[in-house]
Coordinates of C-alpha atoms in Angstrom, one line a residue:
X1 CA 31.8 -2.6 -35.3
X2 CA 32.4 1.1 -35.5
X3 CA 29.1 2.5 -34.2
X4 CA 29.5 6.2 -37.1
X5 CA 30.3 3.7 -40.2
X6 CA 26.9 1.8 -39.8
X7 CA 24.9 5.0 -39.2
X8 CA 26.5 6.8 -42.0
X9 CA 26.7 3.7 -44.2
X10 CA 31.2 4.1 -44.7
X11 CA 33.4 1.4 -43.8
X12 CA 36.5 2.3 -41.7
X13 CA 39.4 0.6 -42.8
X14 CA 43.2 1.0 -40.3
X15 CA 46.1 0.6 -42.7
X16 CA 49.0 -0.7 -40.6
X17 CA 52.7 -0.5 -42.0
X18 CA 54.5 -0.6 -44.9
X19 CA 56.5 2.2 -47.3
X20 CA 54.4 5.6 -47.0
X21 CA 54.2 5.5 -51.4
X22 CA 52.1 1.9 -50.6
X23 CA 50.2 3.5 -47.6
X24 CA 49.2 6.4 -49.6
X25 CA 48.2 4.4 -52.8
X26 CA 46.1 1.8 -50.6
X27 CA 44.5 4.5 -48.4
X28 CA 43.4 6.5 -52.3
X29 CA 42.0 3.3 -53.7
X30 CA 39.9 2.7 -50.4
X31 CA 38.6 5.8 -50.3
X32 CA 38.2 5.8 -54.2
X33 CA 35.4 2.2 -53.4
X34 CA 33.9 4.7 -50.7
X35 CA 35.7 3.5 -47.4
X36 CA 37.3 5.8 -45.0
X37 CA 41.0 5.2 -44.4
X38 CA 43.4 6.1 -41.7
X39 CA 46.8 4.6 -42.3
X40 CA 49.8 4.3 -39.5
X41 CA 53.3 3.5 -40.6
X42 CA 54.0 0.9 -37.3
X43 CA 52.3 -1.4 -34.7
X44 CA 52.7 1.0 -31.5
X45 CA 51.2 3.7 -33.8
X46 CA 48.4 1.1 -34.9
X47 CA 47.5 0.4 -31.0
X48 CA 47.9 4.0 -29.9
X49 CA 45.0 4.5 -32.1
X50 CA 42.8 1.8 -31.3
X51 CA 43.0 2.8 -27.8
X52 CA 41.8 6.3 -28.8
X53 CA 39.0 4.8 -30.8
X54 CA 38.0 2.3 -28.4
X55 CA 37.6 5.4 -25.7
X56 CA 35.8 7.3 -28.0
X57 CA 33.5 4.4 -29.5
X58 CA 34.6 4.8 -33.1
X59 CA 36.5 1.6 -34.1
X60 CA 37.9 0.6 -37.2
X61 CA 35.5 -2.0 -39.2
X62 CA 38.9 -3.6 -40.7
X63 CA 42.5 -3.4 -40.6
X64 CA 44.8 -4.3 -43.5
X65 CA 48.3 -4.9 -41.8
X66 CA 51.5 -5.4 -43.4
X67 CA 53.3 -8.8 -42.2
X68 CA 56.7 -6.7 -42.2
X69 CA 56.5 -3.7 -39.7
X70 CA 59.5 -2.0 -38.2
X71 CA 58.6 -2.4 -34.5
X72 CA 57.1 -6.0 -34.6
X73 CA 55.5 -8.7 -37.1
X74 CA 52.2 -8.2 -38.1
X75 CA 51.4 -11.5 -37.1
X76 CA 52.3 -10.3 -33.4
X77 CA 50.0 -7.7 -33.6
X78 CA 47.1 -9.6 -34.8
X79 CA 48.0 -11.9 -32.2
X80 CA 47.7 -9.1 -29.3
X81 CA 44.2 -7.8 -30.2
X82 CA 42.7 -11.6 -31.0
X83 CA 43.7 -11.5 -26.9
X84 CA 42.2 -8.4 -26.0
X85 CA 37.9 -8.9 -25.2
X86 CA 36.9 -6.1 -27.6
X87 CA 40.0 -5.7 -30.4
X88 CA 39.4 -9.6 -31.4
X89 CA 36.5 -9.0 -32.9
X90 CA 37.9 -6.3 -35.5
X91 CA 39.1 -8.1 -38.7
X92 CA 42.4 -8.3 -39.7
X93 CA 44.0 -9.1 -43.3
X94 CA 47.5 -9.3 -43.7
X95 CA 49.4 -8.1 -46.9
X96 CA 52.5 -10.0 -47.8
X97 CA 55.1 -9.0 -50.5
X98 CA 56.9 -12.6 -49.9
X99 CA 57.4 -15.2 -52.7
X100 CA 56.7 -17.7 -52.3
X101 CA 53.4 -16.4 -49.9
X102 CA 52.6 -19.8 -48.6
X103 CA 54.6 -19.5 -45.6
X104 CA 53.1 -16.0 -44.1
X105 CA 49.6 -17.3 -45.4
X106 CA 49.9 -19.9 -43.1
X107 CA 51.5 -18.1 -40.3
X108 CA 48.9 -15.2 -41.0
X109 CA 46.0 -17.4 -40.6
X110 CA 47.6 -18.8 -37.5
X111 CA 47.8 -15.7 -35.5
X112 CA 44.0 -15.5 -35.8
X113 CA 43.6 -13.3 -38.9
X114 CA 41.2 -13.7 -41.3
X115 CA 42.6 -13.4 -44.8
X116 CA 46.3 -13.0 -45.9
X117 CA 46.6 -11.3 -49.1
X118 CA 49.6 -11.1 -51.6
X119 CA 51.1 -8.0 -52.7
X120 CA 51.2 -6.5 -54.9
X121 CA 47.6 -7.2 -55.5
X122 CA 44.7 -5.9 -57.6
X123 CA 42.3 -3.4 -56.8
X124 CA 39.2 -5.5 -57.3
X125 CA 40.8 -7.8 -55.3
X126 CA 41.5 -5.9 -52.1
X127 CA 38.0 -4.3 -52.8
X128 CA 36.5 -8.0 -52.4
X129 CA 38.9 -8.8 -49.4
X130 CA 38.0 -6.3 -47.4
X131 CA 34.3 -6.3 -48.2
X132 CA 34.0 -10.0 -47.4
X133 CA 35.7 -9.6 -44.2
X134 CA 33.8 -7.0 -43.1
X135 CA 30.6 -8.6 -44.3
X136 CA 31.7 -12.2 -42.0
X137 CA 32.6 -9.5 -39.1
X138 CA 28.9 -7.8 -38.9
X139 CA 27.2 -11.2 -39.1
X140 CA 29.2 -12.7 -36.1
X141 CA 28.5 -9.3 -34.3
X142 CA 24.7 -9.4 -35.6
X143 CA 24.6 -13.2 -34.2
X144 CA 26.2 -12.5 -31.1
X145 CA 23.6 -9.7 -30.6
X146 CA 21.1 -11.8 -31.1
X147 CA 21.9 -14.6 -28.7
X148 CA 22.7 -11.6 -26.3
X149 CA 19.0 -10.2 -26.8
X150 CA 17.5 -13.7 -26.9
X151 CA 19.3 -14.6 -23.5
X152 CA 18.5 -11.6 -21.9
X153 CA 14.7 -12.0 -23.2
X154 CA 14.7 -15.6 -21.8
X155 CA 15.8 -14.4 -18.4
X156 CA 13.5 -11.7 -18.2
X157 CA 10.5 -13.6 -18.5
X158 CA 11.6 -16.5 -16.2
X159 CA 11.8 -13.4 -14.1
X160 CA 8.5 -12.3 -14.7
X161 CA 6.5 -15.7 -14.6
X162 CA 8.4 -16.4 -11.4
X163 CA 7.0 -13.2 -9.7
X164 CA 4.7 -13.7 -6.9
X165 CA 3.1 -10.2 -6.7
X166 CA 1.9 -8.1 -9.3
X167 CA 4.4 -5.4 -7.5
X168 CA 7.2 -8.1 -8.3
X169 CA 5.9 -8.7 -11.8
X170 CA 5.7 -5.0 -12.7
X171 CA 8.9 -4.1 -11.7
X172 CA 10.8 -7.3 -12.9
X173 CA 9.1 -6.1 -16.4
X174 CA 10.5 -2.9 -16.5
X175 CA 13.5 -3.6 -15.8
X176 CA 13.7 -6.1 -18.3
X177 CA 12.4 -3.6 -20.6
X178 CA 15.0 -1.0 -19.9
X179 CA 17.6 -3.9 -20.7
X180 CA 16.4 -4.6 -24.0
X181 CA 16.2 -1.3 -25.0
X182 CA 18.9 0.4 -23.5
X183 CA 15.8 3.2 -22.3
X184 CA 14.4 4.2 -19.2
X185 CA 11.3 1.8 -18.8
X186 CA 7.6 1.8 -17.5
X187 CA 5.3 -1.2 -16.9
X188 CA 1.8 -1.1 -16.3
X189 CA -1.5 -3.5 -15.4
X190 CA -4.5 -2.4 -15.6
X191 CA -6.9 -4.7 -13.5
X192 CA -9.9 -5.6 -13.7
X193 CA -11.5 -2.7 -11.3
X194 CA -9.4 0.0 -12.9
X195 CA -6.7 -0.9 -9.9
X196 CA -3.0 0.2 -11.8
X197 CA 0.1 -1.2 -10.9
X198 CA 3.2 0.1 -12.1
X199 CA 6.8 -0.6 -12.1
X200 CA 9.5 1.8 -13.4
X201 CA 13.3 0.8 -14.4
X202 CA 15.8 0.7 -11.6
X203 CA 18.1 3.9 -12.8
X204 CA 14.9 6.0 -12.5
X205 CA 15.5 7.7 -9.1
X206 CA 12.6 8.4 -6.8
X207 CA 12.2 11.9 -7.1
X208 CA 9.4 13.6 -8.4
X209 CA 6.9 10.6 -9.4
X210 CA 4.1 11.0 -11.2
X211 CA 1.2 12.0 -9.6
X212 CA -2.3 10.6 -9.1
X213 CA -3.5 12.7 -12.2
X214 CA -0.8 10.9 -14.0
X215 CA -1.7 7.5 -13.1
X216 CA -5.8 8.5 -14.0
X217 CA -4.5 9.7 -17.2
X218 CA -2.7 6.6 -17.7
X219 CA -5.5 4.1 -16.8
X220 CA -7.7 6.1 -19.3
X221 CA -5.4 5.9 -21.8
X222 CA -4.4 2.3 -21.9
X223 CA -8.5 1.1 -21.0
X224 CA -9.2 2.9 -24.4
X225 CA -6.2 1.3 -26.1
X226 CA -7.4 -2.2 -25.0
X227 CA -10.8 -2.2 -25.6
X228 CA -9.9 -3.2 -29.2
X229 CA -8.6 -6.9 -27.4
X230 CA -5.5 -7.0 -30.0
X231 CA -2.9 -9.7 -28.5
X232 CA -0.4 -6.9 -29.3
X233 CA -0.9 -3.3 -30.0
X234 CA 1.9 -1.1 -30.9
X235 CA 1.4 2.8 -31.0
X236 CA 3.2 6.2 -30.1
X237 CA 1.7 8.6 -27.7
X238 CA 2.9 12.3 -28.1
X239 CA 3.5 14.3 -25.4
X240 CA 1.4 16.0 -23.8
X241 CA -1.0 12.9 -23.6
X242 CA 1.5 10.9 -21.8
X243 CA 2.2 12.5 -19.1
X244 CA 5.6 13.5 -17.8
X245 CA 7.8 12.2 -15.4
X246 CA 7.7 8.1 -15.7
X247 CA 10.6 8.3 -17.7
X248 CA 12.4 11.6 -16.2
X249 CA 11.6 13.2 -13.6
X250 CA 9.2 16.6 -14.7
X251 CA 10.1 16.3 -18.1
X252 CA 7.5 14.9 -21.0
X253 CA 8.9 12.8 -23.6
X254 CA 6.9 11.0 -26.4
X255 CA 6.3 7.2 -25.3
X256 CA 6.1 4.4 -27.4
X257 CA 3.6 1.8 -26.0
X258 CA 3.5 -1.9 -26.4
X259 CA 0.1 -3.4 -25.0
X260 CA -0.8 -6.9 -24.6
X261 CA -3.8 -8.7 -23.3
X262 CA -3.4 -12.4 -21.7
X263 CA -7.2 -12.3 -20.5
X264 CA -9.0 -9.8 -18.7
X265 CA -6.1 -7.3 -18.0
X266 CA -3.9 -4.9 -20.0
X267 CA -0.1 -4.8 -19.9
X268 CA 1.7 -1.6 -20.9
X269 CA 5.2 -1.3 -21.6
X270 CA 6.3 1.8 -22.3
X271 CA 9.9 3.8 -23.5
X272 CA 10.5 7.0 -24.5
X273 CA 10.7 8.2 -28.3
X274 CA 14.3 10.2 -27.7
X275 CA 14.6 10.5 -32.0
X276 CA 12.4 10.0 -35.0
X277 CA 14.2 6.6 -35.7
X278 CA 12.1 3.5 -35.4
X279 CA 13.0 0.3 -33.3
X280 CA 14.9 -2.0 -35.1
X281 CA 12.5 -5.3 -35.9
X282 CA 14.4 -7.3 -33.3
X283 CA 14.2 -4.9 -30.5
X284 CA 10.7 -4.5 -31.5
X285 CA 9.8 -8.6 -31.4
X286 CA 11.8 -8.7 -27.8
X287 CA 9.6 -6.1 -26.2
X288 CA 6.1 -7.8 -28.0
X289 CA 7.2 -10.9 -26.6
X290 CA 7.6 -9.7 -23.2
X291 CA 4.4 -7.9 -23.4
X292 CA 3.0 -11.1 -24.1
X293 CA 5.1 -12.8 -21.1
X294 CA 3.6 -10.1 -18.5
X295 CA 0.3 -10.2 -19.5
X296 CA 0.0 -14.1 -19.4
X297 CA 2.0 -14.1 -16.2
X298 CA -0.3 -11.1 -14.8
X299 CA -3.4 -12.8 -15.4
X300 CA -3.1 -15.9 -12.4
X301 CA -1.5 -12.9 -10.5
X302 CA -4.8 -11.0 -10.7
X303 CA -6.8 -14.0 -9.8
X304 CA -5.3 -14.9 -7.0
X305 CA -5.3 -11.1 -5.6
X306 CA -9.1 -11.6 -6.6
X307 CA -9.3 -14.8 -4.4
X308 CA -7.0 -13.2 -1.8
X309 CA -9.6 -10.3 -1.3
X310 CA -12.9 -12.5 -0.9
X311 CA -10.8 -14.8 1.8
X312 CA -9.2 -12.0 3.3
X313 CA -13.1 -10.2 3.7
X314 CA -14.7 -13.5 4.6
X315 CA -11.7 -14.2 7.5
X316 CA -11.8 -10.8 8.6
X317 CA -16.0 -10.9 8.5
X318 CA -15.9 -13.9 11.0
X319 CA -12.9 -12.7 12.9
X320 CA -14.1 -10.6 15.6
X321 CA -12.1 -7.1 15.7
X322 CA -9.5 -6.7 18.6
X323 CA -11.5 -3.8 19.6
X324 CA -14.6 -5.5 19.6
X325 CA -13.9 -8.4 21.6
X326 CA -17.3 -9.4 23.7
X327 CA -16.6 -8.6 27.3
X328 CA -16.1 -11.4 29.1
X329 CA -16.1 -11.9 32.3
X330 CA -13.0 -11.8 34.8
X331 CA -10.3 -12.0 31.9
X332 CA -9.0 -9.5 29.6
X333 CA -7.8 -10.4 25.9
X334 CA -6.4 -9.4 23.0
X335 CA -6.1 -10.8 19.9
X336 CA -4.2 -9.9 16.5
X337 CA -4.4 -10.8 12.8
X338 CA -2.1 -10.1 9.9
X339 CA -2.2 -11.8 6.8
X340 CA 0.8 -13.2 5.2
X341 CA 2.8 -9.9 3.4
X342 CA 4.2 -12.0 0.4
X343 CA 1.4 -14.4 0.0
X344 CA -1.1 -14.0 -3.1
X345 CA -3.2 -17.1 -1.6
X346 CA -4.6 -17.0 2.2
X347 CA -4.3 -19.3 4.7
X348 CA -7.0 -20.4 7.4
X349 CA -5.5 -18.9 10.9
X350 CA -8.0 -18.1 12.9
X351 CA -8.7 -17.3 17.3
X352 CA -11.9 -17.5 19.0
X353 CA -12.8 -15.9 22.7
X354 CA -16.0 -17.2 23.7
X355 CA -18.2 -17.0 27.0
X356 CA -18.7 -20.3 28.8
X357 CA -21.0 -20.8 31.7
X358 CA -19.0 -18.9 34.4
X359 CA -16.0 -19.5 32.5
X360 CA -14.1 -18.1 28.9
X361 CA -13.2 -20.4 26.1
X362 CA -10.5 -19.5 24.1
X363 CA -9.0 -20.9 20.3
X364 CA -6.0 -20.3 18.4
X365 CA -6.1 -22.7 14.9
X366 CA -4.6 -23.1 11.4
X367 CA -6.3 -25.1 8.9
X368 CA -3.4 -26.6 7.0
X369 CA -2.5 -25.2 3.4
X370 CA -2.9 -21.6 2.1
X371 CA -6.0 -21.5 -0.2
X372 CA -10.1 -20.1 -0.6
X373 CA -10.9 -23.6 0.5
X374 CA -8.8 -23.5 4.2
X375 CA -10.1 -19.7 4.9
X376 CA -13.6 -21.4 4.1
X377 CA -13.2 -24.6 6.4
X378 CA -11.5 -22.0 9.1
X379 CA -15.1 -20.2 9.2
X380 CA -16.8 -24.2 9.7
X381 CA -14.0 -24.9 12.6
X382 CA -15.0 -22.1 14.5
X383 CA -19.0 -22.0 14.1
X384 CA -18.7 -25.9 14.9
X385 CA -16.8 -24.6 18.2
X386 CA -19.4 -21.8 19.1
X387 CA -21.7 -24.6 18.9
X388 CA -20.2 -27.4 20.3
X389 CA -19.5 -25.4 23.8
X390 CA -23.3 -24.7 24.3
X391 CA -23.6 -28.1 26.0
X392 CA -20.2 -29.4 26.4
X393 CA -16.8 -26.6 27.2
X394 CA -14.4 -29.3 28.3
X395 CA -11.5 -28.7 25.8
X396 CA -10.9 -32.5 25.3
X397 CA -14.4 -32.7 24.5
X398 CA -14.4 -30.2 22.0
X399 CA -11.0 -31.5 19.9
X400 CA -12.5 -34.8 19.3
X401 CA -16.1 -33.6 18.2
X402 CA -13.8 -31.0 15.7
X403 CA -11.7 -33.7 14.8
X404 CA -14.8 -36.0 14.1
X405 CA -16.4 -33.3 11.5
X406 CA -13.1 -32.6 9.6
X407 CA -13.0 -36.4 8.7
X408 CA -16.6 -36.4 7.9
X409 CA -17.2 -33.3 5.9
X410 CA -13.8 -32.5 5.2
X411 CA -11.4 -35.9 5.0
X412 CA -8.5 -34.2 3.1
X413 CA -8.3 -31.4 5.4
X414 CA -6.1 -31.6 8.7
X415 CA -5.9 -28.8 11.0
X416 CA -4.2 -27.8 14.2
X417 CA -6.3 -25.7 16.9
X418 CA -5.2 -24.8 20.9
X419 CA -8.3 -25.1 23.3
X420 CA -8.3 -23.6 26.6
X421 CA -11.2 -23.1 29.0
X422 CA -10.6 -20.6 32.2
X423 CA -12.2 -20.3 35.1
X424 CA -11.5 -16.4 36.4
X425 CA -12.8 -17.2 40.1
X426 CA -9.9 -19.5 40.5
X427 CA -7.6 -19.3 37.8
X428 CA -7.6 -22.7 36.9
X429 CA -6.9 -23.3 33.1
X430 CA -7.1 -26.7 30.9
X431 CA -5.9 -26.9 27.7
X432 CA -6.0 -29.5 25.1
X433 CA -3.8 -29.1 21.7
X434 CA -4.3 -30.7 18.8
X435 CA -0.6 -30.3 16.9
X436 CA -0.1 -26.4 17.8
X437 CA 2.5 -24.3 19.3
X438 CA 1.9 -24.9 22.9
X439 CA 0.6 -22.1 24.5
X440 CA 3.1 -19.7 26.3
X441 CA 3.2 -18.7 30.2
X442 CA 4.7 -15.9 30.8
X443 CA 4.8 -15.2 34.4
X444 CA 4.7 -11.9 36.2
X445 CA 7.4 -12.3 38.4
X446 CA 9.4 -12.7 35.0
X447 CA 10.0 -15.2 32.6
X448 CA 8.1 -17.3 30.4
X449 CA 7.7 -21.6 29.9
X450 CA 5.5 -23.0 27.5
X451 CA 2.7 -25.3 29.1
X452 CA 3.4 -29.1 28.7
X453 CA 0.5 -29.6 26.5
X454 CA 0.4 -31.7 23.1
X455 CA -1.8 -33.9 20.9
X456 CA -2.4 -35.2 17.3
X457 CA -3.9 -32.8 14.6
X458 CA -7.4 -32.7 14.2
X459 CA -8.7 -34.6 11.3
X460 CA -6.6 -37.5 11.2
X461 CA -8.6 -39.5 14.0
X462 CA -6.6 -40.0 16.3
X463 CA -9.1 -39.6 18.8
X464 CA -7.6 -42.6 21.3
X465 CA -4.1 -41.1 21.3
X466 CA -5.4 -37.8 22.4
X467 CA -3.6 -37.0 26.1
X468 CA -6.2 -35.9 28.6
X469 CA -5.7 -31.7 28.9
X470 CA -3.7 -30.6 30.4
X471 CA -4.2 -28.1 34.0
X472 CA -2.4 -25.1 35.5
X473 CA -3.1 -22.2 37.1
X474 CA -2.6 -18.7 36.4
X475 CA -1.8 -15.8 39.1
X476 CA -3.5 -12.2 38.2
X477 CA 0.0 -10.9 37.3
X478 CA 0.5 -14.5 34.7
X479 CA -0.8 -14.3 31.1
X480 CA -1.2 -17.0 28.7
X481 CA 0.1 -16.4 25.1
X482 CA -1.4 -18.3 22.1
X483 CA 0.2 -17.7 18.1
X484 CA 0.5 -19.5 15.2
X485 CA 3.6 -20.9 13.7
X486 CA 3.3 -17.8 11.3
X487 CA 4.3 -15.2 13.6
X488 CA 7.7 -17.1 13.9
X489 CA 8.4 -20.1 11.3
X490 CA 11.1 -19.0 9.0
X491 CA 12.2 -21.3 6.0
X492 CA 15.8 -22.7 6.8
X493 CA 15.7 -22.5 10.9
X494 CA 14.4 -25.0 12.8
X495 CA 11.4 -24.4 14.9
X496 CA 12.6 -25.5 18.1
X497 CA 14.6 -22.9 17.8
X498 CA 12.3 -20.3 16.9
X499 CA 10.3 -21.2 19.8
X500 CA 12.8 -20.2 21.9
X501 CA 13.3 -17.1 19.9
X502 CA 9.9 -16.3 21.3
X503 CA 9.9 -17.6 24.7
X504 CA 13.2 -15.2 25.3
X505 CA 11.0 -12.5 23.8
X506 CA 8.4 -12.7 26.1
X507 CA 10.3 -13.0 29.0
X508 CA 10.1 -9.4 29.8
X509 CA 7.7 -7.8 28.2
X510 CA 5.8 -4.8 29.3
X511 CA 2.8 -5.8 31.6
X512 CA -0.9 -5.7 29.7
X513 CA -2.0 -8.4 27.1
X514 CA -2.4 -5.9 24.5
X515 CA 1.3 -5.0 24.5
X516 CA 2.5 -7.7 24.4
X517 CA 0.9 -8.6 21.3
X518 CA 2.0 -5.5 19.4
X519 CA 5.6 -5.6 20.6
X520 CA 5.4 -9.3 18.9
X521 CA 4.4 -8.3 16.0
X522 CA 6.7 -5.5 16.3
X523 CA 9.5 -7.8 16.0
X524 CA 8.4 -11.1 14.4
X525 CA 5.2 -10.3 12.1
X526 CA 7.0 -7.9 9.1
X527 CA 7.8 -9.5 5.6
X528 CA 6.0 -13.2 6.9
X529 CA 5.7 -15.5 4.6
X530 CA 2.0 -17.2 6.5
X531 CA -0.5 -15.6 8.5
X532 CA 0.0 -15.0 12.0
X533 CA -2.7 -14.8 14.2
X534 CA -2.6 -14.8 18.0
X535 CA -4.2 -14.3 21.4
X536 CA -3.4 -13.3 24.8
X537 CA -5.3 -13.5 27.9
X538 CA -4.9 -12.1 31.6
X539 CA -7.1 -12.4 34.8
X540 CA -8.7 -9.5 35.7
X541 CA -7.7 -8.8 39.7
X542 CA -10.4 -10.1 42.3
X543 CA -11.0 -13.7 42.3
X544 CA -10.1 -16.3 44.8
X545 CA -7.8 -19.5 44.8
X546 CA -9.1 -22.8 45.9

């Protein structure tokens, strides 16, 4: 429908064809019932001027078309816009002068028009016929709408509840916003701490973002708005208390706000107020039902950041600092972290570099799954192995006393952990694994193998089928090379073949322990998907071979 007759309340009605005395005496009685009327006198004329229209936005609401035009049938025409994708939904009602008028009723209704009228024909008559038409046009168009909005509602929240960041959810939000709106589009959550995260439509460019004083005067803003706890609160905020630049860059525009509250935390979305015309109710219902969608959708999001936090602190508390490694003797190490990038839960990596006797012990483990409860029973596995090696550091040793507490205290819970005990005066290494990524030699004459050295998970008792550990020796120029499947296991690719990824990778690396860790995570530990943790360890020049 023609976008100027709705706001101004006038119907547009295209009169097509016949003798300029009938065009002329239909065009004064339309305009006498309050329609506008353009007439043509042929069909090229009639789609010369729909083409202008269409360009210009201003469309016809109706045409009335003769059946008999000079250049081709009426029925033809109607025929060619039902076939164009925007002209077939403009009404068309056909005037026919024949007797009898059952034929070019018939063919009229045929070609896809939707009423064929006889001429000559009374006023009221063609008043009704073209209201009714008109009327049936602006429900299809309201229905379609509607089943447009509705769709792209139902998308947008699938959208949103599938998120799996609070950065996803916000941004997915606004963008849905800015769809349903047709307006730039801002989306904020206020957490629980004050925290504010806030996603912004995609056509707004990144130049000249808010600043922090902006986002303050935001998270004041909506903390007073939802301290009422309304389910949905509607409001306009006038510029200068909303401050500029979320919806253009530098410039302050009026916003209208739509908060809702799933549980603890406040969703905002926010549009500009560009005139003093309300949103329509059905725009209005789209955007309170999204607001409702984030919020409930933000609210798990939240908690799991909350969970993530305390098992991030309580790994990182029990995970010594690479820089703060105890010296041990004869051997240098390095170890890494990184939690997973994408991941709102945590998972239970974990290394250990202990002093043995005259020896060093070192651990590289996952507890299996990505939850509170596997950081937790990562922090058991490695106080049970600091305790453990007081009276007994032989690796074999040490994977079935692990593998015995698991099934005691923790019989749901299987694990995978590398053990391997070094003696620096001679350079011999044994190493029991317990259903980890074999540990990696890479030599310092060049190249890399990964030791022969595998065994059953700990916590499924397997304890007989354990392989006695495994023994090799390092030279001072060798260093051994611990990770987790983290630091290479991608969804989709085998991990054979990521192993090997990694072996090639190694092959060459710089000398030192501690670059060869960051050149790893240099090129295998951004965007991961799990935690990564690794360790590698070097002799320290000076002690003898047997």
């Amino acid at each position: 429908m023609d976008g100027n007759s709705r706001r101004n309340g006038t119907t547009t009605v295209l009169v097509v064809g016949g003798v300029p005395e009938d065009r002329h005496a239909m065009s004064t009685l339309l305009r006498g019932a309050g329609h506008e009327a353009v007439s043509v006198a042929t069909a090229a004329d009639a789609l010369r001027e729909l083409d202008t229209r269409l360009r210009e936005g201003t469309l016809p609401d109706v045409l009335l078309v003769d059946v008999r035009l000079r250049d081709m049938t009426g029925f033809e025409l109607c025929r060619r816009l039902k076939a164009h994708h925007v002209l077939a939904a403009l009404p068309v009602v056909h005037l026919s002068a024949a007797r009898p008028p059952g034929g070019d009723h018939r063919r009229s209704l045929d070609s896809g028009a939707e009423a064929c009228l006889s001429t000559p024909a009374e006023p009221e008559e063609i008043r009704t016929a073209v209201w009714s038409v008109v009327r049936a046009a602006r429900l299809r168009s309201e229905d379609q709408a509607l089943i447009r909005r509705l769709t792209l509602l139902s998308e947008t929240i699938v959208t949103v509840q599938a998120a799996r960041s609070l950065d996803e959810l916000v941004d997915a939000a606004a963008e849905g916003t800015a769809r349903l709106t047709g307006l730039p589009a801002a989306v904020f959550v206020l957490g629980p701490e004050g925290e504010l995260y806030r996603g912004m439509s995609p056509e707004r460019i990144a130049l000249a973002l808010p600043d922090r004083a902006a986002h303050d005067a935001v998270t004041q803003l909506i903390g007073r708005l939802g301290a009422d706890r309304a389910v949905v609160h509607r409001t306009v905020v006038h510029a200068p208390l909303w401050p500029a630049g979320f919806f253009r860059p530098g410039v302050q525009d009026d916003a209208r706000l739509v908060l809702a509250q799933g549980g603890k935390a406040p969703v905002c979305l926010a549009t500009p107020v560009r005139d003093s015309r309300p949103q329509s109710p059905a725009d209005e219902a789209g955007v309170a039902r999204l607001a409702q969608a984030t919020a409930l959708a933000a609210e798990p999001l939240l908690m799991y950041q909350v969970e993530r936090h305390v098992a991030l602190t309580l790994q990182r508390s029990f995970l010594p600092e690479p820089d703060k490694l105890p010296d041990l003797p004869g051997v240098d190490i390095a170890v890494r972290y990184e939690p997973a990038s994408r991941q709102a839960e945590i998972g239970g990596d974990f290394y250990a570099a202990l002093r043995v006797g005259d020896g060093v012990l070192a651990a590289v483990g996952d507890v299996v799954g990505h939850s509170l409860e596997a950081a937790t029973v990562m922090v058991e596995i490695r106080h049970a192995l600091r305790a453990y090696c007081v009276d007994d550091s032989d690796p074999a040793v040490l994977a079935e006393r692990l593998d015995r507490m698991l099934q005691r205290y923790h019989p749901e819970v299987t694990a995978t952990v590398c053990l391997i005990l070094v003696e620096p005066d001679t350079g011999r290494v044994r190493i029991a694994n317990a259903g980890h990524i074999p540990p990696l030699i890479v030599r310092g004459a060049g190249g890399a193998d990964y030791a022969k050295a595998h065994g059953p998970l700990l916590g499924l008792g397997l304890a007989v089928n354990r392989p006695t550990p495994t023994e090799l020796f390092l030279e001072p120029s060798d260093r051994l090379l611990v990770v987790t499947d983290g630091l290479i296991e991608t969804r989709g690719t085998d991990l054979a073949v990521s192993m090997e990824g990694l072996r090639a990778a190694v092959a060459d690396a710089a000398p030192g322990v501690r670059p060869l860790c960051d050149m790893l995570l240099d090129r295998f530990g951004q965007d991961r998907e799990d935690d990564v943790a690794m360790l590698a360890l070097q002799l320290r020049p000076g002690r003898t071979r047997p």
